[in-house]
Coordinates of C-alpha atoms and ligand atoms in Angstrom, one line a residue:
M1 CA -108.8 161.4 -42.5
S2 CA -108.0 164.0 -45.4
F3 CA -107.1 167.5 -44.7
S4 CA -107.2 170.7 -46.5
K5 CA -104.5 172.9 -46.7
V6 CA -105.9 175.6 -45.3
I7 CA -104.3 177.5 -42.2
A8 CA -107.9 178.7 -40.6
I9 CA -107.9 181.8 -38.5
D10 CA -111.5 182.7 -36.8
G11 CA -112.2 185.0 -34.0
P12 CA -114.1 188.2 -33.3
S13 CA -113.3 192.0 -35.0
G14 CA -110.1 193.7 -33.3
S15 CA -108.9 190.6 -31.8
G16 CA -105.6 191.0 -34.0
K17 CA -106.5 187.9 -36.4
S18 CA -106.2 190.1 -39.6
T19 CA -102.5 191.3 -38.6
I20 CA -101.7 187.9 -37.8
A21 CA -103.5 186.1 -40.5
K22 CA -101.2 188.5 -42.8
K23 CA -97.7 188.3 -40.9
L24 CA -98.1 184.5 -41.0
A25 CA -99.0 184.0 -44.4
E26 CA -96.3 186.4 -45.4
T27 CA -93.9 184.9 -43.3
L28 CA -94.9 181.2 -44.5
D29 CA -95.1 182.7 -48.3
V30 CA -98.5 181.5 -48.7
L31 CA -102.0 183.2 -49.9
Y32 CA -103.5 185.3 -47.8
I33 CA -107.6 185.1 -47.7
D34 CA -109.7 187.8 -45.9
T35 CA -112.9 186.6 -45.7
G36 CA -114.4 189.4 -43.7
A37 CA -113.2 191.7 -47.0
M38 CA -115.9 189.9 -49.0
F39 CA -118.6 190.4 -46.8
R40 CA -117.7 193.8 -46.5
A41 CA -117.4 194.4 -50.3
L42 CA -121.2 192.7 -50.9
A43 CA -122.6 194.9 -48.5
Y44 CA -120.7 198.2 -49.6
C45 CA -122.1 196.9 -53.2
C46 CA -125.5 196.9 -52.1
D47 CA -125.8 200.0 -50.2
Q48 CA -124.6 201.4 -53.3
R49 CA -126.9 200.1 -55.7
N50 CA -129.9 200.6 -53.4
I51 CA -130.2 196.9 -52.7
S52 CA -131.8 196.2 -49.6
L53 CA -130.2 193.7 -47.1
T54 CA -132.3 190.8 -46.8
A55 CA -132.9 188.1 -47.8
G56 CA -135.2 187.3 -51.1
P57 CA -135.2 187.8 -54.9
E58 CA -133.3 190.9 -55.5
M59 CA -130.4 189.7 -53.3
D60 CA -130.7 186.3 -55.4
E61 CA -130.3 188.5 -58.2
F62 CA -127.5 190.7 -57.3
L63 CA -125.5 187.3 -56.1
S64 CA -126.3 185.8 -59.7
S65 CA -125.0 188.6 -61.8
I66 CA -122.0 190.4 -59.6
N67 CA -118.3 189.5 -60.9
L68 CA -116.4 189.0 -57.6
E69 CA -112.8 189.0 -57.7
Y70 CA -110.6 188.8 -55.2
G71 CA -106.3 189.3 -54.6
K72 CA -106.0 190.4 -58.2
S73 CA -103.2 192.4 -57.2
S74 CA -100.9 194.0 -54.4
D75 CA -103.6 197.0 -54.5
F76 CA -106.3 195.1 -55.6
L77 CA -107.5 193.1 -52.5
I78 CA -111.1 192.8 -53.3
G79 CA -113.6 194.2 -56.7
I80 CA -116.9 193.5 -57.7
D81 CA -117.6 194.5 -61.4
G82 CA -114.1 195.9 -62.1
E83 CA -114.4 198.3 -59.6
N84 CA -111.6 198.0 -56.2
L85 CA -113.3 198.4 -52.8
S86 CA -110.1 197.6 -51.1
L87 CA -110.3 201.2 -49.2
K88 CA -113.9 201.6 -49.4
I89 CA -115.0 198.6 -47.4
R90 CA -112.6 199.6 -44.4
E91 CA -115.4 202.9 -43.5
H92 CA -116.6 202.2 -40.3
N93 CA -120.7 202.2 -41.4
V94 CA -119.3 199.1 -43.7
S95 CA -118.6 197.1 -40.5
K96 CA -122.5 197.3 -39.6
L97 CA -123.9 196.9 -43.1
A98 CA -121.4 193.1 -43.4
S99 CA -122.7 192.3 -40.0
I100 CA -126.2 192.4 -41.0
I101 CA -125.4 190.7 -45.1
S102 CA -123.5 187.9 -43.1
Q103 CA -127.2 186.8 -41.4
I104 CA -128.4 186.1 -45.0
P105 CA -128.0 182.2 -46.0
K106 CA -127.8 183.0 -49.5
V107 CA -124.9 185.3 -48.8
R108 CA -122.9 182.6 -46.9
E109 CA -123.6 179.9 -49.3
Y110 CA -122.5 182.1 -52.4
L111 CA -119.3 183.0 -50.4
L112 CA -118.4 179.6 -48.8
N113 CA -118.3 178.5 -52.5
F114 CA -116.0 181.2 -53.6
Q115 CA -114.0 180.6 -50.7
R116 CA -113.7 177.2 -51.1
D117 CA -112.9 177.6 -54.6
L118 CA -110.2 180.1 -54.0
A119 CA -108.6 177.6 -51.8
S120 CA -109.0 174.6 -53.6
R121 CA -105.3 174.7 -55.3
V122 CA -102.8 176.0 -53.0
V123 CA -101.6 176.4 -49.2
C124 CA -103.5 179.4 -47.5
V125 CA -104.3 181.5 -44.3
M126 CA -107.9 182.2 -44.7
E127 CA -108.9 184.1 -41.8
G128 CA -112.9 184.5 -40.9
R129 CA -115.6 183.7 -38.2
D130 CA -116.6 179.9 -39.7
I131 CA -113.5 178.8 -41.2
G132 CA -112.3 176.0 -39.0
T133 CA -116.2 175.0 -38.0
V134 CA -118.4 175.7 -41.5
V135 CA -115.9 176.5 -44.5
F136 CA -112.8 174.3 -44.2
P137 CA -114.0 171.7 -41.5
N138 CA -111.1 169.9 -42.2
A139 CA -108.4 172.5 -42.2
F140 CA -104.8 170.9 -41.4
C141 CA -104.2 173.6 -38.7
K142 CA -106.9 176.1 -36.8
F143 CA -106.7 178.9 -34.4
F144 CA -109.1 181.2 -32.4
V145 CA -107.8 184.3 -31.8
T146 CA -109.2 186.5 -29.1
A147 CA -108.7 189.3 -26.7
S148 CA -110.8 191.5 -24.2
V149 CA -113.4 193.9 -25.5
E150 CA -111.4 196.9 -24.0
V151 CA -108.6 195.9 -25.5
R152 CA -110.3 195.1 -28.6
S153 CA -112.0 198.5 -28.6
N154 CA -109.0 200.6 -28.3
R155 CA -107.2 199.3 -31.1
R156 CA -110.3 199.7 -33.8
L157 CA -110.3 203.2 -32.3
N158 CA -106.4 203.6 -33.1
Q159 CA -107.4 202.5 -36.8
L160 CA -109.8 204.7 -37.4
Q161 CA -107.9 207.5 -36.0
E162 CA -105.0 206.6 -38.6
A163 CA -107.7 206.3 -41.4
G164 CA -108.6 210.1 -40.3
E165 CA -112.2 208.9 -38.8
S166 CA -111.6 210.1 -35.3
E167 CA -115.3 211.5 -34.8
L168 CA -116.4 208.3 -32.2
S169 CA -115.4 207.8 -28.5
L170 CA -114.1 204.5 -27.3
E171 CA -117.3 204.7 -25.4
Q172 CA -119.5 204.4 -28.9
I173 CA -116.6 201.4 -30.6
M174 CA -117.3 199.8 -27.3
I175 CA -120.6 199.7 -27.8
D176 CA -120.3 198.7 -31.0
V177 CA -118.0 196.0 -30.9
K178 CA -119.9 194.3 -28.3
K179 CA -123.4 194.8 -30.2
R180 CA -121.1 193.0 -33.4
D181 CA -120.0 190.2 -31.0
E182 CA -123.4 189.6 -30.1
S183 CA -124.9 189.4 -33.4
D184 CA -121.8 187.4 -35.0
M185 CA -122.2 184.7 -32.2
N186 CA -125.7 184.5 -32.3
R187 CA -126.8 184.6 -35.8
E188 CA -128.8 181.1 -36.6
V189 CA -126.3 180.6 -39.8
A190 CA -122.4 179.7 -39.1
P191 CA -121.9 181.5 -35.7
L192 CA -118.6 183.0 -34.3
K193 CA -117.3 180.0 -32.3
M194 CA -114.4 178.1 -31.6
A195 CA -114.0 174.5 -33.7
E196 CA -113.3 172.3 -30.8
D197 CA -110.0 171.3 -32.4
A198 CA -108.6 174.5 -33.0
A199 CA -106.2 176.3 -30.4
L200 CA -107.0 179.4 -28.4
V201 CA -104.7 181.9 -28.8
D202 CA -105.8 185.2 -26.4
T203 CA -103.6 188.1 -27.8
S204 CA -104.6 190.9 -24.9
E205 CA -101.4 190.7 -23.6
M206 CA -99.1 189.4 -25.9
E207 CA -96.9 191.1 -28.6
L208 CA -97.5 190.4 -32.4
V209 CA -93.5 188.7 -32.6
E210 CA -94.6 186.4 -30.0
V211 CA -97.8 185.3 -31.5
L212 CA -96.4 185.4 -34.8
S213 CA -93.8 182.6 -33.6
S214 CA -95.7 180.4 -31.7
L215 CA -98.4 180.2 -34.4
K216 CA -95.1 179.6 -36.9
S217 CA -94.1 176.7 -35.4
S218 CA -97.6 175.4 -34.5
V219 CA -98.1 175.6 -38.4
L220 CA -95.0 174.2 -39.3
D221 CA -95.1 171.1 -36.8
K222 CA -98.8 169.8 -38.1
A223 CA -97.8 170.3 -41.8
K224 CA -94.6 168.2 -41.3
G225 CA -96.8 165.7 -39.6
I226 CA -99.2 165.1 -42.4
G227 CA -96.7 166.1 -44.9
I228 CA -97.4 169.5 -46.3
S229 CA -94.4 170.7 -47.6
L230 CA -93.9 174.4 -46.4
Ligands
DC328 O1 -113.6 190.6 -40.2 P1 -114.5 191.8 -40.6 O2 -114.7 192.9 -39.2 O3 -113.9 192.2 -41.7 O4 -115.7 191.3 -40.8 C1 -117.1 191.8 -41.4 C2 -118.2 191.1 -40.8 O5 -118.4 190.1 -41.5 C3 -118.4 190.5 -39.7 O6 -119.6 191.4 -38.9 C4 -118.2 189.0 -39.5 C5 -119.0 188.9 -40.8 N1 -118.1 187.8 -41.1 C6 -118.8 186.4 -41.2 O7 -120.1 186.5 -40.5 N2 -117.6 185.0 -41.6 C7 -116.2 185.5 -41.7 N3 -115.9 184.3 -42.2 C8 -115.7 186.5 -42.2 C9 -116.7 187.8 -41.3

């Protein structure tokens, strides 16, 4: 079997997968690819341009006309048509829009091609919901990172407070987190689910350093086993 040089990290929002994926990529000195940022950028841009978040010719025309850019520089993670959206996509309301747009098959197809193309030349850590199952089923290393709803909601609250968006209560956030899990796990196309050959990582009671060191040694072992140099 031939493997893609991709370290796939999937899991629900707030599981800590973004922090883990970013740090792991840093430690291994490989490219970090945040696919959630791509769904967020498309959703944000549609909202700005009054494009309805539904399948149809308007969405097709939008997808075929935009220039999506990823990882242009350290402060330009993602942008569309030259506009840097790296900070705007983190606003709370964009999470809901991203979840809606992620259910549109053409949007998923567009981003699947974009993601495969980005990762085609280099070793990378790619995080998302369907990386190990749909985008790179032959990734050489796969993790499914999760944590309890309570832990994930608390983390989200802290993030929002740090970003100055503190008007939401923990209860409201828990409701939103559950709703988003529900729609991510039950959508028809590429639902959030653990790949059969992924390792499960529950971060509810683990420190980041602990998680990182265990993931790093597992990646290095697998890479060595199939001759990928890291
Ligand atoms: O990881 P995130 O919260 O930034 O993701 C935003 C939304 O995009 C979330 O509702 C799930 C969706 N998403 C997806 O469907 N597939 C991915 N590979 C990444 C994100």
